[in-house]
Amino acid sequence: MLSTPRALLTLALLTVNVATAQTLTVGLDADPVRLDPTFSAAAVDRHVLYQVFDRLVDVDENLKIIPSVAKSWKISQDGLTYTLNLHSGIKFHDGTVLDAAAVKYSLERSMTLEGSARKNELSVIKSVTAVNPTTVRLDLNAPFGPLLAILGDRAGMIVSPQAARSAGADFGRAPVGSGPFKYTSRTQQDNITLSAHEGYWAGAPKIDKLVYRPFPDGDIRYANLISGAAQVVVLDAKDVAKLESNDRFSVVNIPTLGFQGIWLNTRRAPFNNKLVRQALSQTIDRNAVTNVVFRNTAKPAAGPFPPGTPAYSSSIKVPTPNVPEARKKLQQAGQSNLSFTLIAATGTVTSQLAQLYQAMFAQAGITMKIELVDNAALGARAQTFDFDAALLNWSGRIDPDGNIFDWVRTGGTYNYGRYSNPEVDALLAKARLQSAMSARKATYNVALGKVLDDSPYIWVYHQAHLYGASKALGGLKLIPDGILRFNTVTLR
């Protein structure tokens, strides 16, 4: 029976097929959950979805919104009408045509289907009209500055209407888009295999096959990179220095737009008490987390907006730990012997994080149990609010609305702590109506001050997107959203 880490590592290496010259293998830190852009809620899903589906717009290395399927657009003076002009001649992987009717279908699918994770993102759209085969008009209920940014992500992905209608709820099992790679096959917890879309409208990929493999254990990901079984892997911070000393590989460090932290379930004990939530936040040494776990590749977080992004404010400081004050608040709340369970995804980094938090909480007399589950189970538990506390991150969005609105608004898609504050809701709605970023920033940070006081979510750090890559890889574009695009990549 194989039980030692060395044996497990050997097994993982033996079961990976050695990549051919035209096959690119990517090692992910989790298995993607849902390959349907309407229902996808896990950050890891985006790695695959971005290859299979085109979006209406894209972003460049400077986070500027650039054309994609929509080659141009016009926004009315009152901000209530968006007219998108589409490229002609684009075809889905099933041979059907991507036209204005397909865009209308895709948007309305995400706006209306039960359980859609995109419903709130697109709720401002009143109607979608296919004016002609290459023109789509979006009429809004109110001006909405973040809309183009939203259409550059899963909400703007265009699905084959024929395939989606035929597959129904099973569309994510064999997704059909118009992107540079076509879905070929999947074996859960082993691989997702894509093949080049030779008829891709923006130019056929240079590689024939793209294979994603989930390795929750960072040591196994690293070993697969070194052995050549994978050419790109999600890299743990602890492996950065040793990979930098290996002249066959490169470290790819993409500054983050996202954040990592802890959701607290505000609707059940013990975290239905604000004093208890505040106490928990006060025990965390955010600088120690970034130093110990991430070797200073991450940044301590004061909130959801990373430094250098439009809504970041230096007036909101990273909290310093205050264990005596935390003890005092626990006493006031009648929770001097606080005990709870934290759920987190399996993996080297998440395990280390959970253990570090456990030690920090213990300094204030708090007992925290750790429950590690796979990524799909974590998502299911979060969506059904079946937890005391949950270790959950956000990959980040190019517009600040995407980092706060659906996280803390009452009923928001990612508001897993079921937090509700009418004042915060009103401020976030106000920010959506403001056009100037300076005004939006001020509104966001007033709202954030209230959220930080309520402490439903503990922002701990802003993670960097770290990848290890073979130097045989060329043409890789580094976009700050952290999603690697492989349509221009070559292997030599």
XYZ file of C-alpha atoms in Angstrom:
492
model
C 0.000 0.000 0.000
C 1.364 3.420 -0.970
C 1.195 5.787 1.966
C 4.348 7.888 2.088
C 4.624 11.344 0.428
C 7.527 10.015 -1.698
C 5.373 7.136 -2.962
C 2.476 9.429 -3.714
C 4.780 11.800 -5.566
C 6.205 8.928 -7.616
C 2.712 7.735 -8.454
C 1.658 11.222 -9.592
C 4.663 11.488 -11.884
C 4.193 8.033 -13.376
C 0.556 8.673 -14.221
C 1.256 11.876 -16.163
C 1.795 11.394 -19.872
C 4.923 13.118 -21.088
C 3.928 16.113 -23.185
C 4.615 16.054 -26.882
C 6.020 19.035 -28.735
C 2.578 20.338 -29.538
C 0.854 19.544 -26.242
C 0.882 22.048 -23.397
C 0.066 20.708 -19.920
C -0.930 23.108 -17.154
C -0.932 22.127 -13.482
C -3.730 23.821 -11.521
C -4.106 23.912 -7.741
C -7.709 22.628 -7.867
C -10.074 20.832 -10.220
C -12.417 23.261 -12.016
C -15.978 22.932 -10.772
C -18.334 24.079 -13.543
C -17.458 24.696 -17.183
C -20.615 26.667 -17.893
C -20.015 30.450 -17.728
C -23.573 31.084 -16.569
C -23.211 28.957 -13.457
C -19.471 29.049 -12.774
C -18.585 30.517 -9.375
C -15.089 29.137 -8.736
C -12.036 31.178 -9.706
C -10.227 28.091 -11.010
C -12.970 27.558 -13.619
C -11.892 30.727 -15.419
C -8.596 29.176 -16.544
C -10.489 26.751 -18.781
C -13.454 28.943 -19.661
C -11.192 31.667 -21.092
C -9.824 29.178 -23.632
C -13.189 27.722 -24.709
C -15.319 30.871 -24.851
C -14.859 34.259 -26.459
C -15.992 37.337 -24.569
C -17.540 40.490 -25.950
C -14.520 42.529 -24.836
C -11.115 41.754 -23.345
C -8.427 43.585 -21.354
C -4.786 44.212 -22.163
C -1.630 44.226 -20.035
C -2.553 47.689 -18.689
C -6.142 46.664 -17.835
C -7.490 48.755 -20.677
C -10.708 47.352 -22.134
C -10.079 46.309 -25.731
C -12.226 44.834 -28.521
C -12.867 41.127 -28.851
C -16.050 39.754 -30.448
C -17.372 43.318 -30.163
C -15.005 45.195 -32.466
C -16.370 48.552 -31.324
C -19.088 50.015 -29.142
C -20.928 53.239 -28.506
C -22.448 54.413 -25.225
C -25.290 56.916 -25.308
C -24.796 60.260 -23.607
C -27.186 59.341 -20.795
C -25.382 56.022 -20.243
C -28.544 53.998 -20.774
C -27.822 52.429 -24.163
C -24.794 50.399 -25.281
C -24.534 49.547 -28.972
C -22.048 46.769 -29.749
C -20.728 46.192 -33.268
C -19.657 42.566 -33.735
C -17.076 40.918 -35.953
C -18.703 38.905 -38.734
C -17.766 35.389 -39.795
C -17.087 33.978 -36.318
C -18.186 30.374 -35.845
C -18.723 28.248 -32.768
C -16.919 24.940 -32.373
C -20.055 23.143 -33.607
C -19.974 25.098 -36.877
C -22.907 27.388 -36.095
C -22.577 31.155 -36.512
C -21.825 33.591 -33.716
C -24.034 36.570 -34.485
C -26.139 39.113 -32.629
C -28.836 36.500 -31.958
C -26.240 34.289 -30.228
C -25.080 37.210 -28.088
C -28.673 37.995 -27.155
C -29.289 34.345 -26.264
C -26.144 34.117 -24.127
C -26.829 37.300 -22.179
C -30.483 36.454 -21.593
C -29.516 32.930 -20.543
C -27.262 34.340 -17.832
C -29.855 36.949 -16.873
C -32.757 34.549 -16.409
C -31.735 30.956 -15.645
C -32.373 29.760 -12.108
C -29.114 29.540 -10.211
C -27.195 31.778 -12.602
C -24.092 33.255 -10.972
C -24.235 36.092 -13.502
C -27.761 37.282 -12.709
C -26.735 40.062 -10.332
C -23.867 41.166 -12.581
C -26.287 41.717 -15.468
C -29.313 42.893 -13.479
C -28.960 46.459 -14.756
C -29.759 45.337 -18.321
C -33.418 45.966 -19.139
C -33.394 44.430 -22.599
C -31.101 42.960 -25.260
C -31.930 43.565 -28.914
C -30.337 41.960 -31.972
C -30.626 44.971 -34.275
C -29.092 43.071 -37.190
C -26.667 40.108 -37.449
C -23.678 42.217 -36.376
C -25.273 44.756 -34.027
C -26.494 44.275 -30.452
C -28.186 46.960 -28.375
C -28.277 46.841 -24.587
C -30.827 49.078 -22.886
C -30.205 49.639 -19.174
C -32.429 50.468 -16.232
C -29.838 52.963 -14.999
C -26.323 54.119 -15.932
C -23.758 51.491 -14.959
C -20.057 52.287 -15.284
C -18.735 48.743 -14.642
C -20.725 47.122 -17.488
C -17.952 46.856 -20.076
C -15.591 45.369 -17.487
C -18.243 42.788 -16.590
C -18.678 41.877 -20.265
C -14.954 41.119 -20.350
C -15.436 38.170 -17.998
C -17.851 35.250 -17.653
C -20.933 37.441 -18.056
C -19.728 38.387 -21.535
C -18.922 34.834 -22.677
C -20.918 33.692 -25.684
C -22.239 30.132 -25.814
C -23.501 28.214 -28.827
C -27.303 28.546 -28.631
C -27.759 25.256 -30.490
C -25.495 23.349 -28.108
C -26.878 25.018 -24.990
C -30.487 24.364 -25.931
C -29.716 20.751 -26.779
C -27.728 20.032 -23.606
C -29.850 21.998 -21.164
C -28.536 21.656 -17.609
C -25.708 19.403 -18.865
C -24.123 22.070 -21.096
C -21.121 22.401 -18.750
C -20.287 18.717 -19.261
C -19.335 19.393 -22.903
C -19.242 23.176 -23.353
C -19.295 24.705 -26.825
C -17.937 28.192 -27.434
C -15.998 29.978 -30.167
C -12.677 30.404 -28.343
C -9.203 29.349 -29.479
C -9.551 25.863 -27.962
C -12.352 23.290 -28.184
C -13.486 21.061 -25.342
C -12.439 17.447 -26.006
C -12.823 15.418 -22.817
C -12.716 15.395 -19.046
C -11.872 12.934 -16.298
C -12.807 14.375 -12.915
C -9.808 15.042 -10.645
C -7.431 13.992 -13.435
C -7.576 16.157 -16.555
C -9.518 18.476 -18.824
C -8.327 18.202 -22.423
C -8.860 20.878 -25.077
C -7.828 20.857 -28.734
C -6.910 23.745 -30.999
C -9.770 25.449 -32.831
C -8.125 25.600 -36.266
C -10.814 27.908 -37.599
C -10.418 30.450 -34.796
C -11.337 33.863 -36.141
C -8.373 35.641 -34.490
C -5.820 33.077 -35.698
C -5.383 29.381 -34.951
C -3.376 28.481 -31.821
C 0.227 27.364 -32.320
C -0.200 24.303 -30.094
C -2.429 21.334 -30.888
C -3.601 20.345 -27.458
C -4.060 22.023 -24.060
C -4.363 19.776 -20.999
C -5.288 21.004 -17.502
C -4.414 18.765 -14.567
C -5.403 19.425 -10.936
C -2.685 18.954 -8.303
C -3.834 20.373 -4.925
C -0.432 19.496 -3.457
C 2.093 22.176 -4.419
C 5.037 19.763 -4.157
C 3.448 17.511 -6.769
C 2.793 20.474 -9.071
C 6.421 21.538 -8.716
C 7.711 18.019 -9.375
C 5.604 17.724 -12.523
C 7.058 20.988 -13.799
C 10.644 19.955 -13.113
C 10.122 16.535 -14.725
C 8.651 18.043 -17.883
C 5.265 16.411 -17.336
C 3.804 19.938 -17.168
C 5.071 23.105 -18.808
C 3.153 25.591 -16.633
C 1.990 25.186 -13.035
C 0.428 27.305 -10.329
C 3.418 27.912 -8.068
C 3.508 28.003 -4.279
C 5.451 30.920 -2.842
C 7.826 28.577 -1.027
C 9.067 27.286 -4.395
C 9.846 30.668 -5.976
C 13.468 30.964 -4.846
C 14.533 27.466 -5.874
C 12.817 27.737 -9.262
C 14.527 31.076 -9.900
C 17.873 29.281 -9.482
C 16.982 26.763 -12.203
C 17.910 28.149 -15.622
C 15.389 25.903 -17.416
C 12.398 27.667 -15.877
C 10.903 31.087 -15.268
C 8.826 32.444 -12.397
C 5.777 34.367 -13.598
C 4.558 36.845 -10.978
C 1.394 38.749 -11.935
C 0.252 41.483 -9.513
C -3.162 40.671 -8.134
C -6.577 42.253 -8.472
C -8.058 39.974 -5.838
C -7.995 39.110 -2.163
C -8.036 36.231 0.285
C -9.692 36.018 3.664
C -12.289 34.403 5.885
C -16.063 34.499 5.560
C -17.980 34.401 8.856
C -21.560 33.165 8.845
C -23.414 36.135 10.309
C -26.728 34.269 10.554
C -25.734 31.642 13.104
C -23.772 31.422 16.334
C -21.112 32.303 17.179
C -20.646 34.839 14.379
C -24.109 36.367 14.523
C -22.502 38.630 17.146
C -20.494 41.565 15.757
C -18.202 41.675 18.789
C -17.143 38.083 18.148
C -16.430 38.819 14.487
C -14.398 41.884 15.413
C -12.445 39.903 17.998
C -11.525 37.251 15.448
C -10.239 39.880 13.021
C -8.134 41.505 15.740
C -6.175 38.311 16.413
C -4.786 38.036 12.867
C -1.294 39.312 12.131
C -1.605 40.009 8.403
C 2.079 40.850 7.974
C 3.043 37.517 9.532
C 0.748 35.696 7.104
C 2.347 37.312 4.061
C 5.855 36.735 5.441
C 5.495 33.148 6.666
C 3.185 31.603 4.068
C 3.912 33.715 1.013
C 7.547 34.754 1.455
C 6.513 38.377 0.884
C 4.992 37.672 -2.535
C 1.561 38.700 -1.178
C 0.495 42.019 0.355
C -1.404 42.524 3.644
C -4.987 43.615 2.972
C -6.972 46.452 4.490
C -10.015 45.632 2.369
C -11.028 44.363 -1.072
C -9.125 46.927 -3.147
C -5.423 46.132 -3.741
C -2.876 48.968 -3.717
C -2.567 50.545 -7.146
C -6.153 49.848 -8.188
C -8.664 52.698 -8.730
C -10.658 52.442 -5.469
C -7.706 51.813 -3.141
C -7.404 54.394 -0.354
C -4.288 54.766 1.789
C -6.492 56.175 4.549
C -7.835 52.671 5.235
C -4.977 51.015 7.064
C -4.068 47.350 7.387
C -5.258 46.361 10.907
C -2.627 45.512 13.486
C -3.289 42.539 15.788
C -4.586 43.366 19.255
C -5.053 40.180 21.270
C -5.941 41.905 24.613
C -8.715 43.869 22.873
C -9.929 40.684 21.200
C -10.157 38.940 24.590
C -12.080 41.905 25.970
C -14.645 41.784 23.156
C -15.100 38.052 23.570
C -15.817 38.591 27.282
C -18.344 41.318 26.438
C -20.023 38.916 24.030
C -20.095 36.119 26.596
C -17.801 33.997 24.414
C -14.650 33.661 26.511
C -14.398 30.000 25.444
C -15.174 30.513 21.762
C -15.000 27.407 19.581
C -15.834 27.049 15.888
C -14.904 25.157 12.708
C -13.167 26.615 9.652
C -13.701 24.910 6.302
C -11.051 25.238 3.588
C -10.061 23.568 0.356
C -7.425 20.866 0.419
C -3.976 22.009 -0.606
C -0.541 22.821 0.750
C -1.066 26.568 1.081
C -4.603 26.440 2.460
C -3.548 23.863 5.057
C -0.666 26.070 6.146
C -2.928 29.117 6.292
C -5.536 27.321 8.362
C -2.909 26.126 10.839
C -1.438 29.611 11.143
C -4.862 31.146 11.800
C -5.532 28.405 14.336
C -2.386 29.379 16.248
C -3.216 33.093 16.082
C -6.752 32.558 17.366
C -5.444 30.372 20.195
C -3.564 33.379 21.586
C -6.949 34.897 22.430
C -8.268 31.624 23.891
C -10.193 30.735 20.720
C -10.411 27.093 19.655
C -10.660 26.578 15.915
C -11.172 23.184 14.293
C -10.059 22.717 10.681
C -12.099 20.822 8.106
C -10.447 20.372 4.699
C -12.692 19.522 1.740
C -12.211 19.436 -2.028
C -12.864 22.556 -4.074
C -16.303 21.441 -5.290
C -17.453 20.624 -1.748
C -16.167 23.965 -0.479
C -18.192 25.778 -3.128
C -21.307 23.764 -2.331
C -20.957 24.406 1.405
C -20.468 28.122 0.786
C -23.471 28.393 -1.520
C -25.715 26.633 1.013
C -24.241 28.638 3.931
C -23.299 25.389 5.654
C -20.314 26.602 7.688
C -19.202 28.637 10.701
C -16.209 30.167 8.924
C -14.848 29.525 5.428
C -11.500 30.243 3.823
C -12.543 31.822 0.507
C -10.721 34.047 -1.926
C -11.603 36.258 -4.864
C -9.558 36.431 -8.042
C -10.422 40.096 -8.532
C -12.003 42.205 -11.251
C -10.724 45.157 -13.243
C -13.531 47.418 -12.024
C -13.794 47.928 -8.229
C -17.525 47.169 -8.294
C -16.571 43.564 -9.000
C -14.542 43.358 -5.781
C -17.234 44.566 -3.403
C -20.796 44.716 -4.732
C -21.745 41.045 -4.873
C -19.588 40.261 -1.837
C -21.273 42.436 0.762
C -24.586 43.548 -0.750
C -27.655 41.904 0.764
C -28.363 38.807 -1.306
C -25.179 39.196 -3.368
C -24.030 36.166 -5.351
C -20.809 35.822 -3.326
C -22.197 37.059 -0.005
C -21.645 33.685 1.625
C -21.775 35.128 5.149
C -25.342 36.386 4.498
C -24.286 39.841 5.652
C -26.866 42.610 5.395
C -26.565 46.329 6.071
C -29.081 48.628 4.300
C -26.688 51.581 4.516
C -24.002 49.603 2.711
C -26.515 48.467 0.081
C -27.540 52.077 -0.586
C -23.943 53.264 -0.899
C -23.009 50.484 -3.326
C -26.075 51.256 -5.434
C -25.077 54.927 -5.433
C -21.555 54.108 -6.633
C -22.994 52.239 -9.613
C -24.748 55.400 -10.757
C -21.647 57.597 -10.489
C -19.514 58.042 -13.592
C -16.340 59.670 -12.228
C -13.987 57.168 -10.565
C -13.034 59.755 -7.937
C -16.664 59.968 -6.807
C -17.081 56.192 -6.913
C -13.901 55.712 -4.882
C -15.182 58.027 -2.151
C -18.517 56.203 -2.007
C -16.903 52.757 -1.963
C -14.670 53.683 0.919
C -17.493 55.089 3.033
C -19.275 51.772 2.472
C -16.104 49.847 3.233
C -15.694 51.629 6.563
C -19.094 50.320 7.631
C -18.327 46.803 6.391
C -14.993 46.709 8.225
C -16.732 47.689 11.430
C -19.329 44.933 10.950
C -16.552 42.422 10.069
C -18.551 39.791 8.159
C -15.488 39.025 6.058
C -11.893 39.289 7.255
C -9.644 40.549 4.481
C -6.164 39.151 5.143
C -3.992 39.537 2.057
C -3.843 40.290 -1.663
C -2.385 37.241 -3.358
C -0.027 37.377 -6.319
C -0.646 35.074 -9.265
C 2.465 32.892 -9.244
C 3.261 30.453 -12.025
C 6.270 28.337 -12.855
C 6.884 27.961 -16.581
C 9.303 26.121 -18.825
C 11.554 28.419 -20.842
C 10.532 26.368 -23.858
C 7.281 28.320 -23.655
C 7.066 31.495 -25.733
C 4.472 34.150 -26.517
C 2.731 34.093 -23.137
C 0.793 37.295 -22.431
C 0.717 38.460 -18.811
C -2.641 40.060 -18.011
C -3.258 41.383 -14.460
C -6.480 39.380 -14.135
C -4.149 36.387 -13.668
C -5.711 34.203 -16.374
C -3.116 32.865 -18.794
C -4.102 33.089 -22.459
C -2.656 30.304 -24.598
C -3.852 31.210 -28.093
C -0.508 32.874 -28.943
C 1.785 30.459 -27.060
C 4.496 28.430 -28.768
C 6.553 25.457 -27.552
C 10.056 24.929 -28.837
